Amino acid sequence: MAKTAISPTREEDYPEWYQQVIRAADLAEVSPVRGCMVIKPWGWSIWENVQKVLDGMFKATGHENAYFPLFIPMSFLEKEAEHVDGFAKECAVVTHHRLEPGKDGKLVPAGPLEEPLIVRPTSETIIGSMYAKWVQSYRDLPILINQWANVVRWELRTRLFLRTTEFLWQEGHTAHATEEEAREETSKMLEVYADFAENFMAMPVIKGEKTAGERFPGAVQTLSIEAMMQDRKALQAGTSHFLGQNFAKAQEIKFQDQHGKECFAWTTSWGVSTRLIGALIMTHSDDDGLIIPPKLAPKHIVLLPIYRNDEERTAVLAYVKSLKVELESQKYSGESIRVMIDDRDLRGGEKNWQHVKKGVPLRAEIGPKDIAKNGVFLARRDTGEKVGVGREDLVATIADRLDAIQKNLFDRALAYREEHTRNVDSLDDLIAWFTPKNTAEDKAEIHGGFAMCHLVDEPAVDELLKKHRLTVRCIPLAGAVDEGTCIVTGKPVTKRVVVAKSY
Amino acid sequence: MAKTAISPTREEDYPEWYQQVIRAADLAEVSPVRGCMVIKPWGWSIWENVQKVLDGMFKATGHENAYFPLFIPMSFLEKEAEHVDGFAKECAVVTHHRLEPGKDGKLVPAGPLEEPLIVRPTSETIIGSMYAKWVQSYRDLPILINQWANVVRWELRTRLFLRTTEFLWQEGHTAHATEEEAREETSKMLEVYADFAENFMAMPVIKGEKTAGERFPGAVQTLSIEAMMQDRKALQAGTSHFLGQNFAKAQEIKFQDQHGKECFAWTTSWGVSTRLIGALIMTHSDDDGLIIPPKLAPKHIVLLPIYRNDEERTAVLAYVKSLKVELESQKYSGESIRVMIDDRDLRGGEKNWQHVKKGVPLRAEIGPKDIAKNGVFLARRDTGEKVGVGREDLVATIADRLDAIQKNLFDRALAYREEHTRNVDSLDDLIAWFTPKNTAEDKAEIHGGFAMCHLVDEPAVDELLKKHRLTVRCIPLAGAVDEGTCIVTGKPVTKRVVVAKSY
Ligand SMILES: [Zn+2]
Ligand SMILES: [Zn+2]
């Protein structure tokens, strides 16, 4: 068996493989603060690229950015009953505004606040309170605002990127004069997320509606995009909520319509987070480490000069530097090619493996022999393919080569999902498919996938699925009517839903 | 007297003028959370431009971005004694991680934390704890990292942008093998800030060193840039700290040098914040509202179509839209010209004044008569100059016109500062210059300026100045030796320092 850069492999221990990929790529680390992570420069660069692309998409769909307070007064949370239930259990609560030396000289909290403040777990309530001030007339609508921010949800079990107490995200919050317009916004932003996931992350997603039990606390409708990871679990990669008038009523976002009648606004919210980095890792990476889709890669290509003495070094570095400039003059996906030269004093093999593990899409080794042929020795991260390429050829084809990688990553993820998606028409079959052979604690082999089932949207169904660690991931928006009977209740259903284990 | 868009004027009531400029430009608002502000889209766009330019400068000087936790364990603060003293009095303290319904059904904090967490007021301690893990050998140095983040310092008296409980900033944190290298970094980043202030914000600054009493808590040396606002007060616009080995010793950031000897690292930190927006407002704006230097303006030019009927509307809008495309093809300061069309259904005068108050550098009115002449009626925000300009001329000269505005703003701010800077050679003169004629509470006229004085760096001097609400803003880095005697103690001094009232 070939030795892999990451140990264990996906097959051997998927959760541990995930941690080791992050470590080997130097993406992030746990911090001394329980549940909070440190995002290191390579991981942060990917997030910067995610932000840049999404921000452009939000602006192209008419949204503006703004910034609202980190803190939410406790009383604001209380206004929307379901919202409180959803978030009260996992809030970081600020109760004091000073530290003072205590009896033993150690610091103790002092200056108690009259009303405790919550560190925002999401900002519907604080932003809504401002919208209530800003909206008087139908002329003040719509309000189409997005915020890039950190949020905090106290988590007991955390995992880097996937579930952390503090995470970074964007949250869109819009207010509209009509239900129709708000529903359109909800759908439009789901499309934006799906476009980003598929065309930038190279991650195929299913667009769908959440069942009642999985809705955002306080929402009338929650839409989501769901992706399959390489352990065949589903990951919810983005959500868009139609909030109806629930928050508008709780916060008095009211306006006078064209006829002078006072109406409540219709609101939406939608968000994606640093969780996307976790999704990216688990969709594409292999047993040699991270693979980054070129459109989001901090560097598209690394140039690795090879030489044995100072004389060779001078010639090789000159060649490499001028090649870098030439490559940077090319564009891929509207951006200049991002080139890195790695001339660190490290053994060539070790250096090469570092870039494999970091997921750089292309690596070019360049030594005296390559220069003699006026070319480079080029390796593709996704397929492992290695080939000699002439310099002019490389410059002329770099964008196409990156695009081929981008496309291959999407195709292979889609093939994986299709291979592990099937119609399941009885509860027994469903349970059987999601029962691993290896039942020892935490040792389950990769199993299951996306089961397409006829199920009604009722709490009893959710309860039963939950016993088997399953959930309805979504009711897909696409697809024709496919009538059948619920495999739990026997009631008639017109469409299959996606059932899976999930993150 | 001409009517002004902002009331009161700067002369009449400077602090209130400042609030009204922010309001009229729709930059920000106070929030329901004490001391926290809401940054509205127009204000946020300016901050986005600030971030973009500075981020490019940081990367060009070899820094990478990363992200560290929002929370700091209380025990971390205790490690550096001066640092605690500086921040313990103004910390937001998280003590619980849950809310539960209390006796009266209202929520109460629950789930007390074993160790309270501080919402970061600055991140030396949490970042240092990670550097201690990352640094083993001299080969791991330098570490050159920046973070864009929100921070919280509990403030009793707040003012939008200038002093808020939560604010946004960047904080650079670097670790080096030698003192010399760390000192170089400290100076280099001060130069970056001065470059940004002068060449992008069009705000002249004095680069200098802080006296002992004004240093960052825990720093060996604090450098700052100081600017004069239009009320002649100083505003500290950026700081760069040489931390010596203070934090490295407190947090055990140690490494083995080339000879195998264990050494403590030398660290620096440096930051600018949303306070810069306050500085920008107070440096350039006039009694008609905000003036934004073109390099940071969200929009460079607004096109204002004028028409009386549908037929005219069609022709004018077609003209305006094609002009927008042509203007956008031009570049200023490396960026495409940012053009906005305002075709809202508002009276022309009202619309025009909105853009004056928002500080858009150029406004072009375009009606049937202008189109007949194939031109626009162009107004400059900084000078108020209005002139007919041919279309081709406008497209060809837009970058030069913006640059003329950028330069004029800098020149006029520099002239203002020079006009209100003088050598002061006795304590009586100093006190007299900083004593307003109007002594009624909060009614002082604009007075004083930058006094260049001979003063020794001793606590007694700080104490005396403080009685008159004065501080030594900095010991300028530039300027020749100018020997004299301290106007307080009579001791010999080799250089004049800047004394002023300040924000
Ligand atoms: Zn089961
Ligand atoms: Zn006084």
PDB file of N, CA, C and O in Angstrom, chain A residues 7 11 69 82 96 142 148 186 188 215 245 254 268 275 321 371 397 399 478 487-488:
ATOM      1  N   SER A   7      -1.970  10.574   8.045  1.00  0.00           N
ATOM      2  CA  SER A   7      -2.265   9.340   8.762  1.00  0.00           C
ATOM      3  C   SER A   7      -3.091   9.705   9.984  1.00  0.00           C
ATOM      4  O   SER A   7      -2.707  10.612  10.713  1.00  0.00           O
ATOM      5  N   GLU A  11     -10.384   6.235   5.159  1.00  0.00           N
ATOM      6  CA  GLU A  11     -10.986   4.934   5.470  1.00  0.00           C
ATOM      7  C   GLU A  11     -10.726   4.527   6.907  1.00  0.00           C
ATOM      8  O   GLU A  11     -11.590   3.983   7.586  1.00  0.00           O
ATOM      9  N   PRO A  69     -23.948  46.277  16.566  1.00  0.00           N
ATOM     10  CA  PRO A  69     -23.207  45.932  17.787  1.00  0.00           C
ATOM     11  C   PRO A  69     -23.028  44.427  18.034  1.00  0.00           C
ATOM     12  O   PRO A  69     -23.903  43.625  17.729  1.00  0.00           O
ATOM     13  N   GLU A  82     -39.813  31.920  19.984  1.00  0.00           N
ATOM     14  CA  GLU A  82     -39.075  30.774  19.443  1.00  0.00           C
ATOM     15  C   GLU A  82     -37.585  31.063  19.362  1.00  0.00           C
ATOM     16  O   GLU A  82     -36.752  30.186  19.521  1.00  0.00           O
ATOM     17  N   HIS A  96     -20.582  41.995  33.740  1.00  0.00           N
ATOM     18  CA  HIS A  96     -19.794  43.020  34.437  1.00  0.00           C
ATOM     19  C   HIS A  96     -18.965  43.814  33.435  1.00  0.00           C
ATOM     20  O   HIS A  96     -18.664  43.328  32.352  1.00  0.00           O
ATOM     21  N   PRO A 142     -37.230  48.381  -0.052  1.00  0.00           N
ATOM     22  CA  PRO A 142     -36.653  47.402   0.870  1.00  0.00           C
ATOM     23  C   PRO A 142     -35.370  47.913   1.536  1.00  0.00           C
ATOM     24  O   PRO A 142     -34.743  48.836   1.036  1.00  0.00           O
ATOM     25  N   TRP A 148     -20.619  41.425   7.826  1.00  0.00           N
ATOM     26  CA  TRP A 148     -19.556  40.435   8.079  1.00  0.00           C
ATOM     27  C   TRP A 148     -19.188  40.567   9.539  1.00  0.00           C
ATOM     28  O   TRP A 148     -18.834  41.659   9.985  1.00  0.00           O
ATOM     29  N   THR A 186     -35.507  35.570  -0.307  1.00  0.00           N
ATOM     30  CA  THR A 186     -35.079  34.326   0.345  1.00  0.00           C
ATOM     31  C   THR A 186     -34.563  33.330  -0.699  1.00  0.00           C
ATOM     32  O   THR A 186     -33.502  32.718  -0.529  1.00  0.00           O
ATOM     33  N   LYS A 188     -33.629  34.076  -3.840  1.00  0.00           N
ATOM     34  CA  LYS A 188     -32.499  34.644  -4.574  1.00  0.00           C
ATOM     35  C   LYS A 188     -31.178  34.393  -3.846  1.00  0.00           C
ATOM     36  O   LYS A 188     -30.174  34.022  -4.457  1.00  0.00           O
ATOM     37  N   ARG A 215     -36.150  24.146  11.169  1.00  0.00           N
ATOM     38  CA  ARG A 215     -36.167  25.559  10.809  1.00  0.00           C
ATOM     39  C   ARG A 215     -35.389  26.426  11.799  1.00  0.00           C
ATOM     40  O   ARG A 215     -35.291  26.107  12.960  1.00  0.00           O
ATOM     41  N   GLN A 245     -43.672  37.802   9.151  1.00  0.00           N
ATOM     42  CA  GLN A 245     -43.777  39.043   9.928  1.00  0.00           C
ATOM     43  C   GLN A 245     -43.449  38.781  11.393  1.00  0.00           C
ATOM     44  O   GLN A 245     -43.669  39.644  12.241  1.00  0.00           O
ATOM     45  N   LYS A 254     -42.678  48.650  11.285  1.00  0.00           N
ATOM     46  CA  LYS A 254     -43.960  49.012  10.681  1.00  0.00           C
ATOM     47  C   LYS A 254     -43.763  50.123   9.666  1.00  0.00           C
ATOM     48  O   LYS A 254     -42.859  50.941   9.803  1.00  0.00           O
ATOM     49  N   THR A 268     -36.258  38.862   6.025  1.00  0.00           N
ATOM     50  CA  THR A 268     -35.491  37.646   5.719  1.00  0.00           C
ATOM     51  C   THR A 268     -34.141  37.731   6.419  1.00  0.00           C
ATOM     52  O   THR A 268     -33.705  38.820   6.803  1.00  0.00           O
ATOM     53  N   ARG A 275     -17.652  27.689   8.611  1.00  0.00           N
ATOM     54  CA  ARG A 275     -17.978  26.279   8.401  1.00  0.00           C
ATOM     55  C   ARG A 275     -17.714  25.862   6.945  1.00  0.00           C
ATOM     56  O   ARG A 275     -17.428  24.697   6.666  1.00  0.00           O
ATOM     57  N   LYS A 321      12.022  33.849 -11.220  1.00  0.00           N
ATOM     58  CA  LYS A 321      11.432  35.165 -10.957  1.00  0.00           C
ATOM     59  C   LYS A 321      10.788  35.753 -12.214  1.00  0.00           C
ATOM     60  O   LYS A 321       9.724  36.368 -12.143  1.00  0.00           O
ATOM     61  N   ILE A 371      15.488  24.203 -17.241  1.00  0.00           N
ATOM     62  CA  ILE A 371      15.804  25.473 -17.905  1.00  0.00           C
ATOM     63  C   ILE A 371      16.456  25.216 -19.261  1.00  0.00           C
ATOM     64  O   ILE A 371      16.171  25.916 -20.241  1.00  0.00           O
ATOM     65  N   THR A 397      -1.318  28.319 -21.027  1.00  0.00           N
ATOM     66  CA  THR A 397      -2.368  27.368 -20.624  1.00  0.00           C
ATOM     67  C   THR A 397      -2.686  27.376 -19.135  1.00  0.00           C
ATOM     68  O   THR A 397      -3.531  26.614 -18.684  1.00  0.00           O
ATOM     69  N   ALA A 399      -4.361  29.251 -17.127  1.00  0.00           N
ATOM     70  CA  ALA A 399      -5.769  29.459 -16.769  1.00  0.00           C
ATOM     71  C   ALA A 399      -6.596  28.217 -17.110  1.00  0.00           C
ATOM     72  O   ALA A 399      -7.434  27.778 -16.311  1.00  0.00           O
ATOM     73  N   ALA A 478     -35.838  21.162  -6.488  1.00  0.00           N
ATOM     74  CA  ALA A 478     -35.883  20.656  -7.868  1.00  0.00           C
ATOM     75  C   ALA A 478     -36.532  19.277  -7.888  1.00  0.00           C
ATOM     76  O   ALA A 478     -36.812  18.683  -6.843  1.00  0.00           O
ATOM     77  N   ILE A 487     -42.698   6.246   4.544  1.00  0.00           N
ATOM     78  CA  ILE A 487     -42.192   4.942   5.000  1.00  0.00           C
ATOM     79  C   ILE A 487     -42.328   4.784   6.515  1.00  0.00           C
ATOM     80  O   ILE A 487     -42.092   3.705   7.051  1.00  0.00           O
ATOM     81  N   VAL A 488     -42.721   5.829   7.212  1.00  0.00           N
ATOM     82  CA  VAL A 488     -42.962   5.708   8.657  1.00  0.00           C
ATOM     83  C   VAL A 488     -44.463   5.634   8.949  1.00  0.00           C
ATOM     84  O   VAL A 488     -44.927   4.738   9.634  1.00  0.00           O
TER      85      VAL A 488
END
